PDB file of C-alpha atoms in Angstrom:
ATOM      1  CA  MET A   8     -65.691 -18.092 -44.399  1.00  0.00           C
ATOM      2  CA  LYS A   9     -62.996 -15.676 -45.617  1.00  0.00           C
ATOM      3  CA  LYS A  10     -60.349 -14.601 -43.147  1.00  0.00           C
ATOM      4  CA  LEU A  11     -60.131 -10.942 -42.286  1.00  0.00           C
ATOM      5  CA  LYS A  12     -56.770  -9.293 -42.463  1.00  0.00           C
ATOM      6  CA  ILE A  13     -55.514  -5.841 -41.607  1.00  0.00           C
ATOM      7  CA  SER A  14     -54.350  -3.818 -44.579  1.00  0.00           C
ATOM      8  CA  PHE A  15     -51.873  -0.963 -44.707  1.00  0.00           C
ATOM      9  CA  ASN A  16     -54.387   1.024 -46.731  1.00  0.00           C
ATOM     10  CA  ALA A  17     -52.842   4.509 -46.686  1.00  0.00           C
ATOM     11  CA  PRO A  18     -49.066   4.127 -46.436  1.00  0.00           C
ATOM     12  CA  VAL A  19     -48.186   7.819 -46.429  1.00  0.00           C
ATOM     13  CA  VAL A  20     -50.780   8.777 -43.879  1.00  0.00           C
ATOM     14  CA  LEU A  21     -50.086   5.811 -41.594  1.00  0.00           C
ATOM     15  CA  THR A  22     -46.303   6.315 -41.851  1.00  0.00           C
ATOM     16  CA  PHE A  23     -46.727  10.054 -41.104  1.00  0.00           C
ATOM     17  CA  GLY A  24     -48.789   9.196 -38.043  1.00  0.00           C
ATOM     18  CA  CYS A  25     -46.207   6.634 -36.870  1.00  0.00           C
ATOM     19  CA  ILE A  26     -43.250   8.917 -37.321  1.00  0.00           C
ATOM     20  CA  SER A  27     -45.103  11.708 -35.529  1.00  0.00           C
ATOM     21  CA  LEU A  28     -45.743   9.288 -32.648  1.00  0.00           C
ATOM     22  CA  VAL A  29     -42.027   8.381 -32.496  1.00  0.00           C
ATOM     23  CA  ALA A  30     -41.209  12.135 -32.469  1.00  0.00           C
ATOM     24  CA  LEU A  31     -43.655  12.656 -29.626  1.00  0.00           C
ATOM     25  CA  VAL A  32     -42.150   9.877 -27.548  1.00  0.00           C
ATOM     26  CA  LEU A  33     -38.669  11.271 -28.261  1.00  0.00           C
ATOM     27  CA  ASN A  34     -39.849  14.664 -27.112  1.00  0.00           C
ATOM     28  CA  PHE A  35     -41.006  13.132 -23.786  1.00  0.00           C
ATOM     29  CA  ILE A  36     -37.761  11.126 -23.315  1.00  0.00           C
ATOM     30  CA  THR A  37     -35.535  14.125 -24.117  1.00  0.00           C
ATOM     31  CA  VAL A  38     -37.677  16.590 -22.148  1.00  0.00           C
ATOM     32  CA  GLY A  39     -38.276  18.807 -25.218  1.00  0.00           C
ATOM     33  CA  VAL A  40     -34.767  18.768 -26.636  1.00  0.00           C
ATOM     34  CA  SER A  41     -35.666  16.644 -29.716  1.00  0.00           C
ATOM     35  CA  ASN A  42     -38.531  19.036 -30.618  1.00  0.00           C
ATOM     36  CA  GLN A  43     -36.184  21.987 -30.344  1.00  0.00           C
ATOM     37  CA  LEU A  44     -33.501  20.285 -32.416  1.00  0.00           C
ATOM     38  CA  LEU A  45     -35.588  18.503 -35.078  1.00  0.00           C
ATOM     39  CA  PHE A  46     -39.394  19.000 -34.824  1.00  0.00           C
ATOM     40  CA  MET A  47     -39.943  22.701 -34.307  1.00  0.00           C
ATOM     41  CA  THR A  48     -39.196  25.590 -36.675  1.00  0.00           C
ATOM     42  CA  TYR A  49     -38.139  28.957 -35.319  1.00  0.00           C
ATOM     43  CA  HIS A  50     -35.893  31.813 -36.326  1.00  0.00           C
ATOM     44  CA  SER A  51     -32.442  30.284 -36.273  1.00  0.00           C
ATOM     45  CA  SER A  52     -29.267  30.811 -38.253  1.00  0.00           C
ATOM     46  CA  MET A  53     -29.505  30.232 -42.000  1.00  0.00           C
ATOM     47  CA  MET A  54     -25.992  28.779 -41.765  1.00  0.00           C
ATOM     48  CA  SER A  55     -27.313  25.805 -39.812  1.00  0.00           C
ATOM     49  CA  PRO A  56     -28.464  22.845 -41.886  1.00  0.00           C
ATOM     50  CA  PHE A  57     -31.048  22.119 -39.119  1.00  0.00           C
ATOM     51  CA  THR A  58     -32.842  25.307 -40.047  1.00  0.00           C
ATOM     52  CA  TYR A  59     -33.652  23.889 -43.471  1.00  0.00           C
ATOM     53  CA  LEU A  60     -34.446  20.394 -42.118  1.00  0.00           C
ATOM     54  CA  ARG A  61     -36.904  21.898 -39.593  1.00  0.00           C
ATOM     55  CA  PHE A  62     -38.785  23.643 -42.388  1.00  0.00           C
ATOM     56  CA  PHE A  63     -39.980  20.127 -43.282  1.00  0.00           C
ATOM     57  CA  THR A  64     -39.889  18.209 -40.005  1.00  0.00           C
ATOM     58  CA  HIS A  65     -41.759  20.676 -37.765  1.00  0.00           C
ATOM     59  CA  VAL A  66     -45.053  19.055 -38.864  1.00  0.00           C
ATOM     60  CA  LEU A  67     -43.950  15.786 -37.197  1.00  0.00           C
ATOM     61  CA  GLY A  68     -43.455  17.228 -33.770  1.00  0.00           C
ATOM     62  CA  HIS A  69     -46.189  17.856 -31.177  1.00  0.00           C
ATOM     63  CA  GLU A  70     -46.384  19.643 -27.864  1.00  0.00           C
ATOM     64  CA  GLY A  71     -48.137  16.764 -26.050  1.00  0.00           C
ATOM     65  CA  TRP A  72     -50.554  13.859 -26.316  1.00  0.00           C
ATOM     66  CA  SER A  73     -53.676  16.071 -26.744  1.00  0.00           C
ATOM     67  CA  HIS A  74     -51.959  18.056 -29.503  1.00  0.00           C
ATOM     68  CA  TYR A  75     -50.926  14.831 -31.243  1.00  0.00           C
ATOM     69  CA  ILE A  76     -54.345  13.155 -30.842  1.00  0.00           C
ATOM     70  CA  GLY A  77     -56.190  16.245 -32.072  1.00  0.00           C
ATOM     71  CA  ASN A  78     -54.151  16.439 -35.295  1.00  0.00           C
ATOM     72  CA  MET A  79     -53.921  12.694 -35.914  1.00  0.00           C
ATOM     73  CA  SER A  80     -57.711  12.242 -35.512  1.00  0.00           C
ATOM     74  CA  TYR A  81     -58.290  14.522 -38.514  1.00  0.00           C
ATOM     75  CA  ILE A  82     -55.359  13.158 -40.453  1.00  0.00           C
ATOM     76  CA  LEU A  83     -56.406   9.488 -39.970  1.00  0.00           C
ATOM     77  CA  LEU A  84     -60.058  10.427 -40.767  1.00  0.00           C
ATOM     78  CA  LEU A  85     -59.386  12.398 -43.973  1.00  0.00           C
ATOM     79  CA  GLY A  86     -55.968  11.156 -45.148  1.00  0.00           C
ATOM     80  CA  PRO A  87     -56.860   7.587 -46.245  1.00  0.00           C
ATOM     81  CA  MET A  88     -59.759   8.829 -48.390  1.00  0.00           C
ATOM     82  CA  LEU A  89     -57.531  11.514 -49.954  1.00  0.00           C
ATOM     83  CA  GLU A  90     -54.634   9.061 -50.490  1.00  0.00           C
ATOM     84  CA  GLU A  91     -57.014   6.619 -52.186  1.00  0.00           C
ATOM     85  CA  LYS A  92     -58.362   9.343 -54.495  1.00  0.00           C
ATOM     86  CA  TYR A  93     -55.121  11.155 -55.338  1.00  0.00           C
ATOM     87  CA  GLY A  94     -52.429   8.551 -54.626  1.00  0.00           C
ATOM     88  CA  SER A  95     -49.634   8.341 -52.097  1.00  0.00           C
ATOM     89  CA  GLY A  96     -47.253  10.550 -54.087  1.00  0.00           C
ATOM     90  CA  LYS A  97     -49.710  13.439 -54.209  1.00  0.00           C
ATOM     91  CA  ILE A  98     -50.515  13.186 -50.439  1.00  0.00           C
ATOM     92  CA  LEU A  99     -46.793  13.187 -49.680  1.00  0.00           C
ATOM     93  CA  GLU A 100     -46.483  16.312 -51.924  1.00  0.00           C
ATOM     94  CA  VAL A 101     -49.341  17.997 -50.038  1.00  0.00           C
ATOM     95  CA  ILE A 102     -47.678  17.264 -46.700  1.00  0.00           C
ATOM     96  CA  GLY A 103     -44.274  18.444 -47.981  1.00  0.00           C
ATOM     97  CA  ILE A 104     -45.602  21.647 -49.558  1.00  0.00           C
ATOM     98  CA  THR A 105     -47.648  22.499 -46.483  1.00  0.00           C
ATOM     99  CA  ALA A 106     -44.631  21.916 -44.235  1.00  0.00           C
ATOM    100  CA  ILE A 107     -42.218  24.108 -46.264  1.00  0.00           C
ATOM    101  CA  VAL A 108     -44.709  26.881 -46.872  1.00  0.00           C
ATOM    102  CA  THR A 109     -45.866  27.115 -43.227  1.00  0.00           C
ATOM    103  CA  GLY A 110     -42.246  26.810 -42.033  1.00  0.00           C
ATOM    104  CA  LEU A 111     -41.060  29.589 -44.331  1.00  0.00           C
ATOM    105  CA  VAL A 112     -44.024  31.886 -43.581  1.00  0.00           C
ATOM    106  CA  ASN A 113     -43.432  31.403 -39.824  1.00  0.00           C
ATOM    107  CA  TYR A 114     -39.710  32.001 -40.195  1.00  0.00           C
ATOM    108  CA  VAL A 115     -40.137  35.242 -42.179  1.00  0.00           C
ATOM    109  CA  LEU A 116     -43.225  36.757 -40.614  1.00  0.00           C
ATOM    110  CA  PHE A 117     -43.055  35.542 -37.003  1.00  0.00           C
ATOM    111  CA  PRO A 118     -39.383  35.516 -35.986  1.00  0.00           C
ATOM    112  CA  ASN A 119     -40.233  35.239 -32.264  1.00  0.00           C
ATOM    113  CA  VAL A 120     -42.631  32.274 -32.686  1.00  0.00           C
ATOM    114  CA  ALA A 121     -41.681  28.577 -32.626  1.00  0.00           C
ATOM    115  CA  LEU A 122     -43.945  26.320 -34.675  1.00  0.00           C
ATOM    116  CA  CYS A 123     -44.528  22.602 -34.306  1.00  0.00           C
ATOM    117  CA  GLY A 124     -47.352  20.243 -35.165  1.00  0.00           C
ATOM    118  CA  ALA A 125     -49.402  19.033 -38.075  1.00  0.00           C
ATOM    119  CA  SER A 126     -52.170  21.567 -37.880  1.00  0.00           C
ATOM    120  CA  GLY A 127     -51.281  23.033 -41.279  1.00  0.00           C
ATOM    121  CA  VAL A 128     -51.453  19.602 -42.769  1.00  0.00           C
ATOM    122  CA  VAL A 129     -54.870  19.053 -41.091  1.00  0.00           C
ATOM    123  CA  PHE A 130     -56.239  22.225 -42.642  1.00  0.00           C
ATOM    124  CA  ALA A 131     -54.714  21.380 -46.050  1.00  0.00           C
ATOM    125  CA  PHE A 132     -56.489  17.967 -45.820  1.00  0.00           C
ATOM    126  CA  ILE A 133     -59.812  19.608 -44.811  1.00  0.00           C
ATOM    127  CA  LEU A 134     -59.776  22.033 -47.720  1.00  0.00           C
ATOM    128  CA  LEU A 135     -58.507  19.364 -50.108  1.00  0.00           C
ATOM    129  CA  THR A 136     -61.355  17.073 -49.035  1.00  0.00           C
ATOM    130  CA  SER A 137     -63.936  19.664 -49.937  1.00  0.00           C
ATOM    131  CA  PHE A 138     -62.648  19.521 -53.553  1.00  0.00           C
ATOM    132  CA  THR A 139     -63.296  15.758 -53.987  1.00  0.00           C
ATOM    133  CA  SER A 140     -66.565  16.390 -55.911  1.00  0.00           C
ATOM    134  CA  PHE A 141     -65.206  19.317 -57.929  1.00  0.00           C
ATOM    135  CA  LYS A 142     -66.287  19.665 -61.587  1.00  0.00           C
ATOM    136  CA  ASP A 143     -64.766  21.938 -64.158  1.00  0.00           C
ATOM    137  CA  GLY A 144     -66.430  25.318 -64.230  1.00  0.00           C
ATOM    138  CA  GLU A 145     -68.063  24.869 -60.841  1.00  0.00           C
ATOM    139  CA  ILE A 146     -67.066  25.755 -57.301  1.00  0.00           C
ATOM    140  CA  PRO A 147     -68.578  23.347 -54.802  1.00  0.00           C
ATOM    141  CA  LEU A 148     -70.774  24.996 -52.163  1.00  0.00           C
ATOM    142  CA  SER A 149     -69.221  22.575 -49.617  1.00  0.00           C
ATOM    143  CA  PHE A 150     -65.789  24.147 -50.403  1.00  0.00           C
ATOM    144  CA  ILE A 151     -67.114  27.688 -49.848  1.00  0.00           C
ATOM    145  CA  LEU A 152     -68.719  26.688 -46.548  1.00  0.00           C
ATOM    146  CA  VAL A 153     -65.670  24.841 -45.316  1.00  0.00           C
ATOM    147  CA  ALA A 154     -63.399  27.740 -46.288  1.00  0.00           C
ATOM    148  CA  VAL A 155     -65.633  30.327 -44.671  1.00  0.00           C
ATOM    149  CA  ILE A 156     -66.097  28.251 -41.488  1.00  0.00           C
ATOM    150  CA  TYR A 157     -62.610  26.926 -40.924  1.00  0.00           C
ATOM    151  CA  ILE A 158     -60.493  29.780 -42.311  1.00  0.00           C
ATOM    152  CA  GLY A 159     -62.907  32.451 -40.952  1.00  0.00           C
ATOM    153  CA  GLN A 160     -62.588  30.867 -37.484  1.00  0.00           C
ATOM    154  CA  GLN A 161     -58.793  31.004 -37.663  1.00  0.00           C
ATOM    155  CA  VAL A 162     -58.787  34.659 -38.772  1.00  0.00           C
ATOM    156  CA  PHE A 163     -61.175  35.534 -35.968  1.00  0.00           C
ATOM    157  CA  GLU A 164     -59.185  33.600 -33.381  1.00  0.00           C
ATOM    158  CA  GLY A 165     -55.884  34.987 -34.616  1.00  0.00           C
ATOM    159  CA  MET A 166     -57.187  38.516 -34.188  1.00  0.00           C
ATOM    160  CA  PHE A 167     -59.035  38.155 -30.853  1.00  0.00           C
ATOM    161  CA  LEU A 168     -57.495  35.230 -28.930  1.00  0.00           C
ATOM    162  CA  GLN A 169     -54.071  34.741 -27.438  1.00  0.00           C
ATOM    163  CA  ASP A 170     -54.060  30.938 -27.043  1.00  0.00           C
ATOM    164  CA  ASN A 171     -50.614  29.730 -28.221  1.00  0.00           C
ATOM    165  CA  ILE A 172     -52.155  28.176 -31.310  1.00  0.00           C
ATOM    166  CA  SER A 173     -50.650  29.020 -34.699  1.00  0.00           C
ATOM    167  CA  ASN A 174     -53.675  30.285 -36.619  1.00  0.00           C
ATOM    168  CA  MET A 175     -51.261  31.278 -39.393  1.00  0.00           C
ATOM    169  CA  SER A 176     -50.307  27.655 -39.980  1.00  0.00           C
ATOM    170  CA  HIS A 177     -53.981  26.694 -40.151  1.00  0.00           C
ATOM    171  CA  ILE A 178     -54.739  29.469 -42.656  1.00  0.00           C
ATOM    172  CA  VAL A 179     -51.658  28.779 -44.764  1.00  0.00           C
ATOM    173  CA  GLY A 180     -52.314  25.014 -44.676  1.00  0.00           C
ATOM    174  CA  GLY A 181     -55.933  25.657 -45.752  1.00  0.00           C
ATOM    175  CA  ILE A 182     -54.736  27.827 -48.655  1.00  0.00           C
ATOM    176  CA  VAL A 183     -52.220  25.187 -49.737  1.00  0.00           C
ATOM    177  CA  GLY A 184     -54.964  22.457 -49.584  1.00  0.00           C
ATOM    178  CA  ALA A 185     -57.398  24.651 -51.561  1.00  0.00           C
ATOM    179  CA  LEU A 186     -54.877  25.486 -54.291  1.00  0.00           C
ATOM    180  CA  ILE A 187     -53.702  21.916 -54.653  1.00  0.00           C
ATOM    181  CA  GLY A 188     -57.278  20.634 -54.588  1.00  0.00           C
ATOM    182  CA  TYR A 189     -58.242  23.053 -57.323  1.00  0.00           C
ATOM    183  CA  ARG A 190     -55.235  22.131 -59.424  1.00  0.00           C
ATOM    184  CA  LEU A 191     -55.738  18.350 -58.982  1.00  0.00           C
ATOM    185  CA  ASN A 192     -59.423  18.499 -59.779  1.00  0.00           C
ATOM    186  CA  LYS A 193     -59.336  21.052 -62.601  1.00  0.00           C
ATOM    187  CA  LYS A 194     -58.474  18.348 -65.110  1.00  0.00           C
TER     188      LYS A 194
END
């Protein structure tokens, strides 16, 4: 009988989840100071190097356990499949591009809003997943339905609900995932 062993099957996704967990624990220990300093992007001085760092690191911070668990559930569900299909480097690129784009959009368009969490990455992964069966010259119906359902919901909620959720990061993350998914699968 062959012994079972645990494999580190998706290094980027698993490392992202672990670093986010460390950031969450730090946030509890520091009573929110670490999130403000490192894991939340907001309109701060362009002279501060932390402003530029936070454009990337805000996706690692979370408001609390339920926020973290909600995002990591999707990331751990979708991420390993995506990392296996596209490779660790591409998934790291998706996370990095989503972080910088959502951070910059938030900084420029919403100067009074602080942004933290991996929701943009979740939506990038959701839209990227819908491209896994893409063939040249075709648009998968699954992609259209996912885009309409997920992005449509975010537009609706952004217009009609005041719930402290950044629908902008969801929409921007979804757009990033769709564009990268199209580009990766076009070949």
